[in-house]
Amino acid sequence: MAETAKTKKVIIPKKHPMPTQDAGERVKNFNEVALGYAIETAVTEAERCIQCKKSPCLAGCPVEVDIPAFIKLMAEKDFAGAIKKLKEKNALPAICGRVCPQESQCEMYCTLGKKHEPVAIGRLERFCADWELEHGVTLPEVVPPNKLKVAIVGSGPAGLTCAADLAKLGYQVTIFEALHVPGGVLMYGIPEFRLPKKVVQTEIDNVRKLGVDIQVDSVVGKLATVDELLNEGFQAVFIGTGAGLPYFMNIPGENFCGVYSANEFLTRTNLMKAYLFPEYDTPIRIGRKVAVVGGGNVAMDSARTALRLGAEESWIVYRRSKEEMPARIEEAEHAEEEGVKFAFLTSPTQIFGNEQGWVERMECLRYELGEPDESGRRRPVPISGSEYIMEVDTVVMAIGQGPNPLVPRTTTGLAVTKKGNIVADLKTGATSKSGVYAGGDIVTGAATVILAMGAGRVAANAIHQYLAGKNT
Amino acid sequence: MFKILEKDILSPVIKQMEIEAPRVAKKCQAGQFVILRLHEKGERIPLTIADFDRNKGTITIVFQEVGKSTRELGKMEAGDQIVDFVGPLGLPSHIEKFGNVICIGGGVGIAPVFPIARALRDIGNNVTGIIGARTKDLLFWEEKMRAACDELKVTTDDGSYVRKGFVTDVMKEIIEDKGKDNIALILAIGPQPMMRVVCNVTKEYGIKTIVSLNSLMVDGTGMCGCCRVTVGGQTKFVCVDGPEFDGHLVDFTELAKRSAIYLEKEREALDYHKCTCGGAS
């Protein structure tokens, strides 16, 4: 019987589409764009997984979620079992299901994807996490607490994961967060319409429930240095301070009013809720025509945010072509649906302002693609004499972020790279300083939420071994 | 939460508060600043530290009510709680024995000058203080500054107290009196136009001048770049590279323009909250 059922199983070639808010509507609000699968859709999508023997998807997950196992439980409608399975490896599933670049991770390796579209692993993960948020959270098992204290610097994805893993192992974990709310880039960077802040705070509350103490308003490097933390009874320190230093292009006119770093533009909007000004105190000024320079997720987030803040036109200005854009495919598609315009193979050379110091226009240069560079993408080559003027009144620089130097500069004996990233063993997170570990963007440069979480997990294991060795 | 322990009204628009923040008080140095947020919908307000008491675990702030948030803070009383109080941020003042030093505080800038003047004198400098305000009512901390300096000069723009004149007039007299070569350093904190004029004058004399900038900020930890300012042709972040810079290198014209970005929004906020927080007084 089972045999027959199997042979007769018809494979649905495409992923079930994600229900979304209508593009014309959503561009007027900050509510979440992707609405999530209904139960029936989730189950049928889970049934698309053929439970192949090799499970290549596993290799694509930086935190080693047992993907076939959780999907199997979903197909059996055991959502409680599925979320439990997910949480064995992933402390923040509601977040990963929303912001992971699945197309270049788990879903890229899916067997089904060879002939058809891969299983929508990310959407299924999100479904399970949301199901749990609705039905009440069961906490993972925590071993009895020991007396060993570990400090975590930064409460972004790396720090939260490291903290959750260590707390589950019985450590007394304190997270020090510089801003007034925990979450790091999940709160200040990724917009509400892509990752609702309520979802983030619920996930963080779950980390708190494991016994993790989160101290906000605590700038390590200023209030206390890493060395002081080690002297004050913390046996190990994990640094996950992220890529908190905005890059500018160093072109003339970048300090005119109306030129924002993407960090500032998004922080004002997301963290400080400038879109609710004047009910909220922090203002933002949006012009009629906005140019966002860059092609990553941060650039898409900024361009889409600009439209929601009331800009008449919002442009992505990117020096390579559409194919090379590092943004998640879905984000670029959503941006396009919402009316974001794209100027590919284009990069600004100068910004001009008026008497009062406000941006008026931007000079751009056109590019063509040459030979592949060290990143494997075709190198953009400027076309001489192709300068032209773009009339804009707001410019957002979304060309990447570097490591925030506050902690590296104030910690003795901590090796850093030329760019200022902390040097850490990617297999353990160990730095040049005994007892000090690091992971996430502060080590790798700006990357993804899930890679930072993977680094947090690796460091937690290494810290566990280090402390177990030290205290036996 | 951070408790306001004491409140003093220095003038109708200038208030002083002592805030309980033991961890910040333990670490802070003269010249650094804090960021506070009044409530969940509040903005992050940067204020330079006016005084601190490590034993008591307190930080003193002095602020002028200009926008919606500072007016709101001005209405809070001793015993009230502030939701966030972050610090110490920025680099401390560079304190060493220079020799003869002039410390100038203009308007609400008198407050942040005080701990720096004290630190400079403690290390053995001969400190001449100059404090000035538009009018007598806006002048404060005369006795406190007198105690922190070897000598203190006071002036008012309108002549309503001690003498008539700007702080720069007094400064010029001192420079002429002592001789420009006998003054090692000038520190000036106050409204941007005042700092600019001080720098223009001292540049002619060739006297090194330090200013403390109060640019717009959001996070205050180098993350957003809102506070960027051009110093000597290079972009610097006031929050992590400052707040103090060589005044002769600061592009004050750009600073003034960038400081005015949200003036219109400030008015909008005041109008919106008129009924709830008192609005224009």
GROMACS .gro file of N, CA, C and O in nm, chain B residues 118-208:
model
  364
  590ARG      N    1   3.843   7.213   3.584
  590ARG     CA    2   3.884   7.155   3.713
  590ARG      C    3   3.997   7.055   3.692
  590ARG      O    4   4.099   7.057   3.762
  591ALA      N    5   3.980   6.967   3.591
  591ALA     CA    6   4.083   6.865   3.565
  591ALA      C    7   4.214   6.929   3.520
  591ALA      O    8   4.322   6.887   3.560
  592LEU      N    9   4.203   7.034   3.438
  592LEU     CA   10   4.324   7.103   3.390
  592LEU      C   11   4.398   7.170   3.506
  592LEU      O   12   4.520   7.170   3.513
  593ARG      N   13   4.320   7.226   3.599
  593ARG     CA   14   4.384   7.294   3.711
  593ARG      C   15   4.444   7.192   3.808
  593ARG      O   16   4.554   7.211   3.861
  594ASP      N   17   4.371   7.081   3.829
  594ASP     CA   18   4.418   6.977   3.921
  594ASP      C   19   4.556   6.924   3.881
  594ASP      O   20   4.634   6.884   3.966
  595ILE      N   21   4.583   6.925   3.751
  595ILE     CA   22   4.710   6.868   3.706
  595ILE      C   23   4.821   6.973   3.704
  595ILE      O   24   4.936   6.943   3.672
  596GLY      N   25   4.784   7.095   3.741
  596GLY     CA   26   4.888   7.196   3.759
  596GLY      C   27   4.889   7.311   3.660
  596GLY      O   28   4.981   7.392   3.658
  597ASN      N   29   4.787   7.320   3.575
  597ASN     CA   30   4.779   7.434   3.483
  597ASN      C   31   4.730   7.558   3.556
  597ASN      O   32   4.660   7.549   3.658
  598ASN      N   33   4.766   7.673   3.506
  598ASN     CA   34   4.708   7.797   3.556
  598ASN      C   35   4.587   7.827   3.468
  598ASN      O   36   4.602   7.857   3.349
  599VAL      N   37   4.470   7.814   3.525
  599VAL     CA   38   4.347   7.821   3.447
  599VAL      C   39   4.276   7.954   3.465
  599VAL      O   40   4.239   7.991   3.577
  600THR      N   41   4.258   8.026   3.355
  600THR     CA   42   4.174   8.146   3.358
  600THR      C   43   4.040   8.108   3.296
  600THR      O   44   4.035   8.060   3.183
  601GLY      N   45   3.935   8.130   3.371
  601GLY     CA   46   3.802   8.098   3.319
  601GLY      C   47   3.733   8.223   3.267
  601GLY      O   48   3.753   8.332   3.320
  602ILE      N   49   3.658   8.205   3.160
  602ILE     CA   50   3.571   8.314   3.112
  602ILE      C   51   3.433   8.255   3.096
  602ILE      O   52   3.417   8.155   3.024
  603ILE      N   53   3.335   8.312   3.163
  603ILE     CA   54   3.199   8.266   3.137
  603ILE      C   55   3.114   8.385   3.094
  603ILE      O   56   3.132   8.497   3.142
  604GLY      N   57   3.026   8.357   3.002
  604GLY     CA   58   2.943   8.465   2.952
  604GLY      C   59   2.808   8.413   2.908
  604GLY      O   60   2.792   8.294   2.881
  605ALA      N   61   2.712   8.506   2.906
  605ALA     CA   62   2.579   8.470   2.858
  605ALA      C   63   2.517   8.595   2.798
  605ALA      O   64   2.569   8.705   2.813
  606ARG      N   65   2.405   8.573   2.731
  606ARG     CA   66   2.339   8.685   2.665
  606ARG      C   67   2.299   8.791   2.767
  606ARG      O   68   2.316   8.910   2.746
  607THR      N   69   2.246   8.739   2.879
  607THR     CA   70   2.199   8.831   2.982
  607THR      C   71   2.215   8.765   3.120
  607THR      O   72   2.239   8.645   3.129
  608LYS      N   73   2.203   8.844   3.224
  608LYS     CA   74   2.231   8.797   3.360
  608LYS      C   75   2.152   8.670   3.396
  608LYS      O   76   2.206   8.578   3.458
  609ASP      N   77   2.026   8.666   3.356
  609ASP     CA   78   1.940   8.552   3.393
  609ASP      C   79   1.989   8.419   3.339
  609ASP      O   80   1.952   8.314   3.389
  610LEU      N   81   2.067   8.424   3.233
  610LEU     CA   82   2.111   8.300   3.169
  610LEU      C   83   2.249   8.255   3.218
  610LEU      O   84   2.302   8.155   3.173
  611LEU      N   85   2.303   8.331   3.311
  611LEU     CA   86   2.436   8.299   3.363
  611LEU      C   87   2.422   8.208   3.484
  611LEU      O   88   2.331   8.226   3.565
  612PHE      N   89   2.508   8.111   3.497
  612PHE     CA   90   2.500   8.021   3.614
  612PHE      C   91   2.639   7.968   3.648
  612PHE      O   92   2.734   7.985   3.572
  613TRP      N   93   2.648   7.903   3.759
  613TRP     CA   94   2.770   7.834   3.805
  613TRP      C   95   2.890   7.927   3.820
  613TRP      O   96   3.004   7.885   3.805
  614GLU      N   97   2.864   8.054   3.852
  614GLU     CA   98   2.976   8.148   3.867
  614GLU      C   99   3.068   8.104   3.981
  614GLU      O  100   3.190   8.097   3.965
  615GLU      N  101   3.008   8.070   4.095
  615GLU     CA  102   3.089   8.032   4.211
  615GLU      C  103   3.162   7.900   4.187
  615GLU      O  104   3.277   7.882   4.224
  616LYS      N  105   3.092   7.808   4.126
  616LYS     CA  106   3.150   7.678   4.097
  616LYS      C  107   3.272   7.692   4.004
  616LYS      O  108   3.376   7.630   4.024
  617MET      N  109   3.256   7.776   3.902
  617MET     CA  110   3.366   7.798   3.808
  617MET      C  111   3.480   7.874   3.876
  617MET      O  112   3.597   7.845   3.852
  618ARG      N  113   3.444   7.968   3.964
  618ARG     CA  114   3.548   8.045   4.033
  618ARG      C  115   3.637   7.949   4.114
  618ARG      O  116   3.759   7.963   4.118
  619ALA      N  117   3.572   7.852   4.176
  619ALA     CA  118   3.646   7.757   4.258
  619ALA      C  119   3.732   7.663   4.172
  619ALA      O  120   3.833   7.611   4.219
  620ALA      N  121   3.691   7.643   4.047
  620ALA     CA  122   3.765   7.549   3.960
  620ALA      C  123   3.880   7.618   3.886
  620ALA      O  124   3.964   7.551   3.828
  621CYS      N  125   3.879   7.751   3.885
  621CYS     CA  126   3.979   7.825   3.807
  621CYS      C  127   4.070   7.905   3.900
  621CYS      O  128   4.035   7.934   4.014
  622ASP      N  129   4.186   7.944   3.849
  622ASP     CA  130   4.272   8.033   3.927
  622ASP      C  131   4.216   8.174   3.925
  622ASP      O  132   4.234   8.252   4.018
  623GLU      N  133   4.151   8.205   3.816
  623GLU     CA  134   4.096   8.339   3.799
  623GLU      C  135   3.972   8.325   3.711
  623GLU      O  136   3.972   8.244   3.619
  624LEU      N  137   3.868   8.403   3.740
  624LEU     CA  138   3.746   8.391   3.658
  624LEU      C  139   3.698   8.528   3.613
  624LEU      O  140   3.691   8.623   3.692
  625LYS      N  141   3.668   8.539   3.485
  625LYS     CA  142   3.610   8.662   3.430
  625LYS      C  143   3.466   8.632   3.387
  625LYS      O  144   3.440   8.526   3.332
  626VAL      N  145   3.381   8.730   3.413
  626VAL     CA  146   3.239   8.711   3.381
  626VAL      C  147   3.194   8.825   3.290
  626VAL      O  148   3.236   8.940   3.309
  627THR      N  149   3.110   8.792   3.193
  627THR     CA  150   3.060   8.898   3.105
  627THR      C  151   2.919   8.866   3.058
  627THR      O  152   2.877   8.750   3.058
  628THR      N  153   2.846   8.970   3.024
  628THR     CA  154   2.714   8.949   2.963
  628THR      C  155   2.707   9.032   2.835
  628THR      O  156   2.761   9.142   2.830
  629ASP      N  157   2.639   8.977   2.735
  629ASP     CA  158   2.631   9.047   2.606
  629ASP      C  159   2.564   9.184   2.622
  629ASP      O  160   2.601   9.280   2.557
  630ASP      N  161   2.463   9.188   2.710
  630ASP     CA  162   2.385   9.312   2.723
  630ASP      C  163   2.431   9.400   2.838
  630ASP      O  164   2.371   9.504   2.866
  631GLY      N  165   2.534   9.356   2.909
  631GLY     CA  166   2.585   9.438   3.019
  631GLY      C  167   2.500   9.434   3.144
  631GLY      O  168   2.518   9.514   3.236
  632SER      N  169   2.408   9.338   3.153
  632SER     CA  170   2.319   9.335   3.270
  632SER      C  171   2.389   9.281   3.395
  632SER      O  172   2.334   9.285   3.504
  633TYR      N  173   2.509   9.230   3.379
  633TYR     CA  174   2.582   9.179   3.495
  633TYR      C  175   2.731   9.193   3.471
  633TYR      O  176   2.781   9.164   3.360
  634VAL      N  177   2.805   9.239   3.570
  634VAL     CA  178   2.950   9.259   3.570
  634VAL      C  179   2.999   9.354   3.460
  634VAL      O  180   3.050   9.460   3.487
  635ARG      N  181   2.985   9.314   3.336
  635ARG     CA  182   3.031   9.403   3.228
  635ARG      C  183   2.957   9.368   3.099
  635ARG      O  184   2.892   9.266   3.089
  636LYS      N  185   2.970   9.457   3.003
  636LYS     CA  186   2.907   9.434   2.874
  636LYS      C  187   3.014   9.385   2.777
  636LYS      O  188   3.124   9.440   2.771
  637GLY      N  189   2.981   9.279   2.705
  637GLY     CA  190   3.076   9.231   2.604
  637GLY      C  191   3.064   9.082   2.584
  637GLY      O  192   3.005   9.010   2.664
  638PHE      N  193   3.121   9.037   2.472
  638PHE     CA  194   3.120   8.893   2.442
  638PHE      C  195   3.240   8.826   2.510
  638PHE      O  196   3.337   8.893   2.545
  639VAL      N  197   3.232   8.695   2.520
  639VAL     CA  198   3.344   8.622   2.579
  639VAL      C  199   3.473   8.646   2.498
  639VAL      O  200   3.582   8.647   2.554
  640THR      N  201   3.456   8.666   2.368
  640THR     CA  202   3.574   8.689   2.284
  640THR      C  203   3.642   8.822   2.319
  640THR      O  204   3.764   8.833   2.311
  641ASP      N  205   3.561   8.923   2.357
  641ASP     CA  206   3.620   9.052   2.398
  641ASP      C  207   3.709   9.031   2.520
  641ASP      O  208   3.821   9.080   2.526
  642VAL      N  209   3.657   8.956   2.617
  642VAL     CA  210   3.733   8.930   2.739
  642VAL      C  211   3.859   8.850   2.705
  642VAL      O  212   3.968   8.877   2.754
  643MET      N  213   3.839   8.752   2.616
  643MET     CA  214   3.952   8.666   2.578
  643MET      C  215   4.064   8.749   2.517
  643MET      O  216   4.181   8.733   2.553
  644LYS      N  217   4.026   8.839   2.426
  644LYS     CA  218   4.127   8.923   2.361
  644LYS      C  219   4.204   9.004   2.464
  644LYS      O  220   4.327   9.014   2.456
  645GLU      N  221   4.131   9.060   2.561
  645GLU     CA  222   4.198   9.141   2.665
  645GLU      C  223   4.301   9.057   2.741
  645GLU      O  224   4.412   9.103   2.768
  646ILE      N  225   4.261   8.934   2.772
  646ILE     CA  226   4.353   8.848   2.848
  646ILE      C  227   4.476   8.813   2.764
  646ILE      O  228   4.589   8.818   2.813
  647ILE      N  229   4.451   8.783   2.636
  647ILE     CA  230   4.564   8.748   2.549
  647ILE      C  231   4.660   8.866   2.538
  647ILE      O  232   4.782   8.853   2.551
  648GLU      N  233   4.602   8.988   2.519
  648GLU     CA  234   4.686   9.107   2.507
  648GLU      C  235   4.762   9.132   2.636
  648GLU      O  236   4.880   9.170   2.636
  649ASP      N  237   4.693   9.110   2.746
  649ASP     CA  238   4.750   9.136   2.878
  649ASP      C  239   4.865   9.039   2.908
  649ASP      O  240   4.973   9.079   2.951
  650LYS      N  241   4.841   8.912   2.885
  650LYS     CA  242   4.942   8.811   2.920
  650LYS      C  243   5.045   8.789   2.810
  650LYS      O  244   5.152   8.736   2.835
  651GLY      N  245   5.007   8.825   2.689
  651GLY     CA  246   5.096   8.798   2.576
  651GLY      C  247   5.061   8.663   2.515
  651GLY      O  248   5.048   8.564   2.586
  652LYS      N  249   5.043   8.661   2.382
  652LYS     CA  250   4.994   8.538   2.318
  652LYS      C  251   5.087   8.419   2.337
  652LYS      O  252   5.044   8.305   2.340
  653ASP      N  253   5.216   8.450   2.354
  653ASP     CA  254   5.310   8.339   2.370
  653ASP      C  255   5.301   8.274   2.508
  653ASP      O  256   5.355   8.167   2.531
  654ASN      N  257   5.232   8.343   2.599
  654ASN     CA  258   5.220   8.288   2.734
  654ASN      C  259   5.092   8.209   2.754
  654ASN      O  260   5.059   8.171   2.866
  655ILE      N  261   5.019   8.190   2.647
  655ILE     CA  262   4.896   8.110   2.660
  655ILE      C  263   4.912   7.983   2.577
  655ILE      O  264   4.931   7.988   2.455
  656ALA      N  265   4.909   7.871   2.646
  656ALA     CA  266   4.939   7.744   2.580
  656ALA      C  267   4.817   7.685   2.511
  656ALA      O  268   4.829   7.619   2.408
  657LEU      N  269   4.701   7.709   2.567
  657LEU     CA  270   4.582   7.642   2.515
  657LEU      C  271   4.456   7.719   2.550
  657LEU      O  272   4.446   7.777   2.659
  658ILE      N  273   4.362   7.719   2.456
  658ILE     CA  274   4.230   7.777   2.485
  658ILE      C  275   4.126   7.669   2.459
  658ILE      O  276   4.132   7.597   2.360
  659LEU      N  277   4.034   7.657   2.553
  659LEU     CA  278   3.925   7.561   2.537
  659LEU      C  279   3.796   7.641   2.534
  659LEU      O  280   3.773   7.725   2.621
  660ALA      N  281   3.713   7.619   2.433
  660ALA     CA  282   3.590   7.695   2.422
  660ALA      C  283   3.471   7.603   2.399
  660ALA      O  284   3.473   7.520   2.308
  661ILE      N  285   3.369   7.617   2.483
  661ILE     CA  286   3.246   7.540   2.462
  661ILE      C  287   3.127   7.635   2.475
  661ILE      O  288   3.117   7.713   2.570
  662GLY      N  289   3.039   7.626   2.377
  662GLY     CA  290   2.922   7.713   2.379
  662GLY      C  291   2.848   7.700   2.248
  662GLY      O  292   2.870   7.604   2.173
  663PRO      N  293   2.762   7.797   2.218
  663PRO     CA  294   2.691   7.792   2.090
  663PRO      C  295   2.791   7.791   1.973
  663PRO      O  296   2.899   7.849   1.985
  664GLN      N  297   2.754   7.728   1.864
  664GLN     CA  298   2.846   7.716   1.750
  664GLN      C  299   2.901   7.850   1.702
  664GLN      O  300   3.021   7.862   1.677
  665PRO      N  301   2.815   7.956   1.690
  665PRO     CA  302   2.871   8.083   1.643
  665PRO      C  303   2.979   8.137   1.737
  665PRO      O  304   3.078   8.194   1.694
  666MET      N  305   2.959   8.115   1.868
  666MET     CA  306   3.058   8.161   1.964
  666MET      C  307   3.192   8.089   1.945
  666MET      O  308   3.298   8.149   1.938
  667MET      N  309   3.183   7.956   1.930
  667MET     CA  310   3.306   7.877   1.915
  667MET      C  311   3.379   7.917   1.787
  667MET      O  312   3.500   7.924   1.782
  668ARG      N  313   3.297   7.946   1.686
  668ARG     CA  314   3.355   7.985   1.557
  668ARG      C  315   3.432   8.117   1.569
  668ARG      O  316   3.545   8.129   1.520
  669VAL      N  317   3.370   8.213   1.637
  669VAL     CA  318   3.436   8.343   1.652
  669VAL      C  319   3.562   8.329   1.737
  669VAL      O  320   3.667   8.386   1.704
  670VAL      N  321   3.553   8.253   1.845
  670VAL     CA  322   3.671   8.230   1.928
  670VAL      C  323   3.785   8.175   1.842
  670VAL      O  324   3.898   8.224   1.847
  671CYS      N  325   3.752   8.077   1.758
  671CYS     CA  326   3.855   8.015   1.675
  671CYS      C  327   3.914   8.112   1.574
  671CYS      O  328   4.034   8.112   1.548
  672ASN      N  329   3.827   8.195   1.516
  672ASN     CA  330   3.878   8.294   1.421
  672ASN      C  331   3.979   8.386   1.487
  672ASN      O  332   4.082   8.420   1.429
  673VAL      N  333   3.948   8.428   1.610
  673VAL     CA  334   4.037   8.519   1.681
  673VAL      C  335   4.168   8.449   1.720
  673VAL      O  336   4.278   8.500   1.697
  674THR      N  337   4.157   8.330   1.776
  674THR     CA  338   4.278   8.264   1.827
  674THR      C  339   4.368   8.215   1.714
  674THR      O  340   4.487   8.199   1.733
  675LYS      N  341   4.308   8.195   1.598
  675LYS     CA  342   4.388   8.154   1.483
  675LYS      C  343   4.487   8.265   1.447
  675LYS      O  344   4.603   8.239   1.417
  676GLU      N  345   4.436   8.390   1.455
  676GLU     CA  346   4.524   8.503   1.425
  676GLU      C  347   4.639   8.511   1.523
  676GLU      O  348   4.750   8.547   1.488
  677TYR      N  349   4.607   8.478   1.649
  677TYR     CA  350   4.713   8.481   1.750
  677TYR      C  351   4.801   8.356   1.745
  677TYR      O  352   4.905   8.350   1.808
  678GLY      N  353   4.753   8.255   1.675
  678GLY     CA  354   4.829   8.130   1.669
  678GLY      C  355   4.824   8.051   1.799
  678GLY      O  356   4.919   7.983   1.835
  679ILE      N  357   4.713   8.061   1.870
  679ILE     CA  358   4.700   7.986   1.996
  679ILE      C  359   4.613   7.862   1.973
  679ILE      O  360   4.500   7.873   1.923
  680LYS      N  361   4.664   7.748   2.010
  680LYS     CA  362   4.589   7.623   1.991
  680LYS      C  363   4.455   7.629   2.065
  680LYS      O  364   4.449   7.668   2.182
   0.00000   0.00000   0.00000
